[in-house]
GROMACS .gro file of C-alpha atoms in nm:
model
  253
    1UNK     CA    1  20.379  23.089  -9.877
    2UNK     CA    2  20.457  22.781  -9.668
    3UNK     CA    3  20.272  22.486  -9.826
    4UNK     CA    4  20.324  22.273  -9.516
    5UNK     CA    5  20.129  22.515  -9.298
    6UNK     CA    6  19.795  22.392  -9.172
    7UNK     CA    7  19.458  22.562  -9.245
    8UNK     CA    8  19.459  22.754  -8.915
    9UNK     CA    9  19.811  22.886  -8.982
   10UNK     CA   10  19.721  22.987  -9.337
   11UNK     CA   11  19.405  23.159  -9.216
   12UNK     CA   12  19.609  23.355  -8.961
   13UNK     CA   13  19.866  23.457  -9.223
   14UNK     CA   14  19.598  23.576  -9.465
   15UNK     CA   15  19.415  23.759  -9.187
   16UNK     CA   16  19.728  23.939  -9.073
   17UNK     CA   17  19.817  24.035  -9.429
   18UNK     CA   18  19.467  24.166  -9.507
   19UNK     CA   19  19.441  24.363  -9.182
   20UNK     CA   20  19.783  24.523  -9.228
   21UNK     CA   21  19.709  24.599  -9.593
   22UNK     CA   22  19.380  24.768  -9.501
   23UNK     CA   23  19.538  24.965  -9.215
   24UNK     CA   24  19.771  25.122  -9.471
   25UNK     CA   25  19.469  25.298  -9.626
   26UNK     CA   26  19.381  25.577  -9.379
   27UNK     CA   27  19.042  25.652  -9.533
   28UNK     CA   28  18.925  25.297  -9.459
   29UNK     CA   29  19.033  25.316  -9.097
   30UNK     CA   30  18.878  25.660  -9.050
   31UNK     CA   31  18.547  25.562  -9.211
   32UNK     CA   32  18.529  25.242  -9.007
   33UNK     CA   33  18.634  25.381  -8.669
   34UNK     CA   34  18.513  25.740  -8.688
   35UNK     CA   35  18.198  25.746  -8.903
   36UNK     CA   36  17.968  25.556  -8.661
   37UNK     CA   37  18.101  25.766  -8.371
   38UNK     CA   38  18.046  26.085  -8.573
   39UNK     CA   39  17.684  25.990  -8.643
   40UNK     CA   40  17.640  25.911  -8.274
   41UNK     CA   41  17.774  26.257  -8.188
   42UNK     CA   42  17.537  26.428  -8.434
   43UNK     CA   43  17.216  26.230  -8.375
   44UNK     CA   44  17.237  26.100  -8.017
   45UNK     CA   45  17.461  26.319  -7.803
   46UNK     CA   46  17.255  26.642  -7.849
   47UNK     CA   47  16.950  26.455  -7.711
   48UNK     CA   48  17.137  26.269  -7.438
   49UNK     CA   49  16.993  26.483  -7.159
   50UNK     CA   50  16.637  26.391  -7.260
   51UNK     CA   51  16.703  26.021  -7.316
   52UNK     CA   52  16.652  25.748  -7.061
   53UNK     CA   53  16.935  25.501  -6.999
   54UNK     CA   54  16.736  25.240  -7.193
   55UNK     CA   55  16.695  25.467  -7.495
   56UNK     CA   56  17.062  25.568  -7.490
   57UNK     CA   57  17.167  25.204  -7.474
   58UNK     CA   58  16.940  25.117  -7.766
   59UNK     CA   59  17.079  25.409  -7.968
   60UNK     CA   60  17.431  25.282  -7.914
   61UNK     CA   61  17.330  24.931  -8.016
   62UNK     CA   62  17.165  25.038  -8.339
   63UNK     CA   63  17.472  25.236  -8.444
   64UNK     CA   64  17.681  24.927  -8.371
   65UNK     CA   65  17.471  24.754  -8.640
   66UNK     CA   66  17.549  25.045  -8.871
   67UNK     CA   67  17.920  24.991  -8.805
   68UNK     CA   68  17.885  24.624  -8.899
   69UNK     CA   69  17.696  24.714  -9.217
   70UNK     CA   70  17.956  24.973  -9.317
   71UNK     CA   71  18.230  24.715  -9.273
   72UNK     CA   72  18.038  24.454  -9.474
   73UNK     CA   73  17.968  24.687  -9.765
   74UNK     CA   74  18.307  24.855  -9.791
   75UNK     CA   75  18.564  24.615  -9.644
   76UNK     CA   76  18.402  24.309  -9.802
   77UNK     CA   77  18.203  24.455 -10.091
   78UNK     CA   78  18.425  24.727 -10.236
   79UNK     CA   79  18.741  24.570 -10.092
   80UNK     CA   80  18.687  24.232 -10.258
   81UNK     CA   81  18.608  24.397 -10.591
   82UNK     CA   82  18.933  24.593 -10.573
   83UNK     CA   83  19.132  24.280 -10.482
   84UNK     CA   84  18.982  24.087 -10.774
   85UNK     CA   85  19.132  24.341 -11.012
   86UNK     CA   86  19.485  24.282 -10.881
   87UNK     CA   87  19.723  24.024 -11.032
   88UNK     CA   88  19.810  23.912 -10.678
   89UNK     CA   89  19.458  23.780 -10.626
   90UNK     CA   90  19.481  23.571 -10.942
   91UNK     CA   91  19.818  23.436 -10.827
   92UNK     CA   92  19.674  23.332 -10.490
   93UNK     CA   93  19.404  23.132 -10.667
   94UNK     CA   94  19.670  22.920 -10.838
   95UNK     CA   95  19.831  22.808 -10.511
   96UNK     CA   96  19.748  22.455 -10.389
   97UNK     CA   97  19.600  22.569 -10.058
   98UNK     CA   98  19.233  22.611 -10.141
   99UNK     CA   99  19.010  22.917 -10.102
  100UNK     CA  100  18.888  22.846  -9.748
  101UNK     CA  101  19.174  23.015  -9.556
  102UNK     CA  102  19.140  23.333  -9.764
  103UNK     CA  103  18.763  23.337  -9.719
  104UNK     CA  104  18.785  23.287  -9.343
  105UNK     CA  105  19.053  23.556  -9.329
  106UNK     CA  106  18.815  23.803  -9.493
  107UNK     CA  107  18.548  23.721  -9.236
  108UNK     CA  108  18.793  23.764  -8.949
  109UNK     CA  109  18.923  24.089  -9.094
  110UNK     CA  110  18.566  24.218  -9.114
  111UNK     CA  111  18.510  24.119  -8.750
  112UNK     CA  112  18.828  24.304  -8.652
  113UNK     CA  113  18.722  24.628  -8.819
  114UNK     CA  114  18.369  24.596  -8.683
  115UNK     CA  115  18.511  24.576  -8.331
  116UNK     CA  116  18.743  24.865  -8.414
  117UNK     CA  117  18.439  25.074  -8.502
  118UNK     CA  118  18.274  24.985  -8.171
  119UNK     CA  119  18.555  25.122  -7.955
  120UNK     CA  120  18.497  25.499  -8.004
  121UNK     CA  121  18.120  25.441  -8.018
  122UNK     CA  122  18.111  25.265  -7.680
  123UNK     CA  123  18.347  25.519  -7.524
  124UNK     CA  124  18.133  25.813  -7.638
  125UNK     CA  125  17.820  25.639  -7.515
  126UNK     CA  126  17.974  25.575  -7.172
  127UNK     CA  127  18.111  25.928  -7.135
  128UNK     CA  128  17.835  26.141  -7.286
  129UNK     CA  129  17.509  25.954  -7.225
  130UNK     CA  130  17.335  25.759  -6.949
  131UNK     CA  131  17.362  25.433  -7.143
  132UNK     CA  132  17.435  25.136  -6.922
  133UNK     CA  133  17.473  24.763  -6.977
  134UNK     CA  134  17.584  24.467  -6.769
  135UNK     CA  135  17.875  24.248  -6.875
  136UNK     CA  136  17.652  23.947  -6.962
  137UNK     CA  137  17.422  24.166  -7.173
  138UNK     CA  138  17.720  24.327  -7.343
  139UNK     CA  139  17.848  23.983  -7.440
  140UNK     CA  140  17.500  23.885  -7.559
  141UNK     CA  141  17.500  24.202  -7.767
  142UNK     CA  142  17.827  24.100  -7.936
  143UNK     CA  143  17.681  23.759  -8.021
  144UNK     CA  144  17.364  23.924  -8.152
  145UNK     CA  145  17.574  24.165  -8.359
  146UNK     CA  146  17.754  23.867  -8.511
  147UNK     CA  147  17.420  23.711  -8.605
  148UNK     CA  148  17.286  24.041  -8.739
  149UNK     CA  149  17.598  24.075  -8.953
  150UNK     CA  150  17.550  23.746  -9.141
  151UNK     CA  151  17.307  23.876  -9.408
  152UNK     CA  152  17.508  24.200  -9.432
  153UNK     CA  153  17.826  23.999  -9.485
  154UNK     CA  154  17.651  23.796  -9.755
  155UNK     CA  155  17.537  24.121  -9.921
  156UNK     CA  156  17.894  24.251  -9.917
  157UNK     CA  157  18.025  23.929 -10.071
  158UNK     CA  158  17.757  23.940 -10.339
  159UNK     CA  159  17.854  24.295 -10.433
  160UNK     CA  160  18.228  24.229 -10.418
  161UNK     CA  161  18.225  23.919 -10.638
  162UNK     CA  162  17.966  24.030 -10.894
  163UNK     CA  163  18.081  24.382 -10.983
  164UNK     CA  164  18.401  24.559 -11.086
  165UNK     CA  165  18.568  24.785 -10.831
  166UNK     CA  166  18.416  25.120 -10.930
  167UNK     CA  167  18.065  24.978 -10.963
  168UNK     CA  168  18.095  24.792 -10.630
  169UNK     CA  169  18.203  25.108 -10.449
  170UNK     CA  170  17.920  25.308 -10.603
  171UNK     CA  171  17.660  25.044 -10.516
  172UNK     CA  172  17.791  25.019 -10.158
  173UNK     CA  173  17.753  25.395 -10.120
  174UNK     CA  174  17.403  25.390 -10.268
  175UNK     CA  175  17.284  25.101 -10.049
  176UNK     CA  176  17.438  25.213  -9.719
  177UNK     CA  177  17.229  25.513  -9.619
  178UNK     CA  178  16.884  25.394  -9.741
  179UNK     CA  179  16.927  25.064  -9.556
  180UNK     CA  180  17.044  25.248  -9.246
  181UNK     CA  181  16.750  25.490  -9.245
  182UNK     CA  182  16.494  25.222  -9.331
  183UNK     CA  183  16.634  24.999  -9.059
  184UNK     CA  184  16.610  25.262  -8.788
  185UNK     CA  185  16.985  25.279  -8.732
  186UNK     CA  186  16.996  25.659  -8.712
  187UNK     CA  187  16.661  25.743  -8.554
  188UNK     CA  188  16.425  25.530  -8.342
  189UNK     CA  189  16.184  25.330  -8.559
  190UNK     CA  190  15.895  25.469  -8.352
  191UNK     CA  191  15.950  25.808  -8.517
  192UNK     CA  192  15.895  25.668  -8.867
  193UNK     CA  193  15.573  25.733  -9.059
  194UNK     CA  194  15.344  25.432  -9.091
  195UNK     CA  195  15.433  25.359  -9.454
  196UNK     CA  196  15.804  25.347  -9.376
  197UNK     CA  197  15.742  25.144  -9.061
  198UNK     CA  198  15.564  24.878  -9.268
  199UNK     CA  199  15.868  24.853  -9.498
  200UNK     CA  200  16.125  24.877  -9.221
  201UNK     CA  201  16.025  24.560  -9.039
  202UNK     CA  202  16.114  24.353  -9.347
  203UNK     CA  203  16.465  24.492  -9.393
  204UNK     CA  204  16.777  24.309  -9.270
  205UNK     CA  205  16.898  24.622  -9.094
  206UNK     CA  206  16.579  24.662  -8.890
  207UNK     CA  207  16.583  24.295  -8.795
  208UNK     CA  208  16.949  24.322  -8.697
  209UNK     CA  209  16.883  24.641  -8.504
  210UNK     CA  210  16.596  24.483  -8.310
  211UNK     CA  211  16.802  24.172  -8.231
  212UNK     CA  212  17.100  24.367  -8.096
  213UNK     CA  213  16.898  24.621  -7.899
  214UNK     CA  214  16.695  24.340  -7.746
  215UNK     CA  215  17.015  24.163  -7.640
  216UNK     CA  216  17.161  24.467  -7.461
  217UNK     CA  217  16.837  24.606  -7.314
  218UNK     CA  218  16.637  24.292  -7.238
  219UNK     CA  219  16.336  24.411  -7.440
  220UNK     CA  220  16.123  24.162  -7.630
  221UNK     CA  221  16.279  24.081  -7.967
  222UNK     CA  222  15.955  23.984  -8.141
  223UNK     CA  223  15.879  23.680  -8.355
  224UNK     CA  224  15.954  23.835  -8.693
  225UNK     CA  225  16.321  23.923  -8.639
  226UNK     CA  226  16.487  23.583  -8.676
  227UNK     CA  227  16.290  23.472  -8.987
  228UNK     CA  228  16.368  23.805  -9.157
  229UNK     CA  229  16.740  23.771  -9.081
  230UNK     CA  230  16.747  23.410  -9.197
  231UNK     CA  231  16.551  23.493  -9.513
  232UNK     CA  232  16.784  23.774  -9.616
  233UNK     CA  233  17.090  23.563  -9.530
  234UNK     CA  234  16.963  23.290  -9.762
  235UNK     CA  235  16.883  23.534 -10.044
  236UNK     CA  236  17.208  23.730 -10.026
  237UNK     CA  237  17.404  23.410  -9.961
  238UNK     CA  238  17.264  23.249 -10.277
  239UNK     CA  239  17.359  23.555 -10.481
  240UNK     CA  240  17.708  23.555 -10.325
  241UNK     CA  241  17.762  23.185 -10.406
  242UNK     CA  242  17.647  23.243 -10.764
  243UNK     CA  243  17.877  23.545 -10.800
  244UNK     CA  244  18.178  23.357 -10.656
  245UNK     CA  245  18.127  23.060 -10.888
  246UNK     CA  246  18.083  23.287 -11.189
  247UNK     CA  247  18.397  23.480 -11.098
  248UNK     CA  248  18.601  23.162 -11.060
  249UNK     CA  249  18.468  23.026 -11.389
  250UNK     CA  250  18.569  23.340 -11.575
  251UNK     CA  251  18.921  23.338 -11.431
  252UNK     CA  252  19.000  22.977 -11.511
  253UNK     CA  253  18.847  22.930 -11.855
   0.00000   0.00000   0.00000
């Protein structure tokens, strides 16, 4: 690796390498790009004729949050755990370039695959439902999705740096669906029973879902959403920092 390269150049090189390496694993690409669209086809499309444009737009937005969560748990969580087991990762830590470019590259790679998952989802929504959104609201939705993804990214980092590969993959699979259902990413939260509704509003997925749907539909976001997102980001972020420091300490004793 070129030691004279600046941080931006190093970040780009790491990002390109990680994206190309991940694209070589078809199951990752399929799960990222196809799974959210498949769920949309199963849960939303059959009801499209009975849904208002507002409801169809909200359904698309909440599955976009699911796409971001899937990327965070598998690309960051399970992916980091697998990389930690490789000798190449240990070699990279010995290079005099610091960890920041590699960390930023992981974030950018996650953003790339999140956007990749949005492409078939948005196309299906435009072709098969009455969902509609203006360009400014669409851009607001992307910004909201970025904010909603912060605690999910922190959760993925915490899993990836604290567990071995097999355990990280298993935990990501166990966490994914319960968080999605509790957060109202598959079905509208209004259809939940009262006991689940009272739990849902405190989950990071529900807060992220409400933030993104509010951005693309113009509905009121509520006062609880931002504090819940910030709270979970702090909690998961603290665990991630602890796990990263512990992992580095073990490798360089």
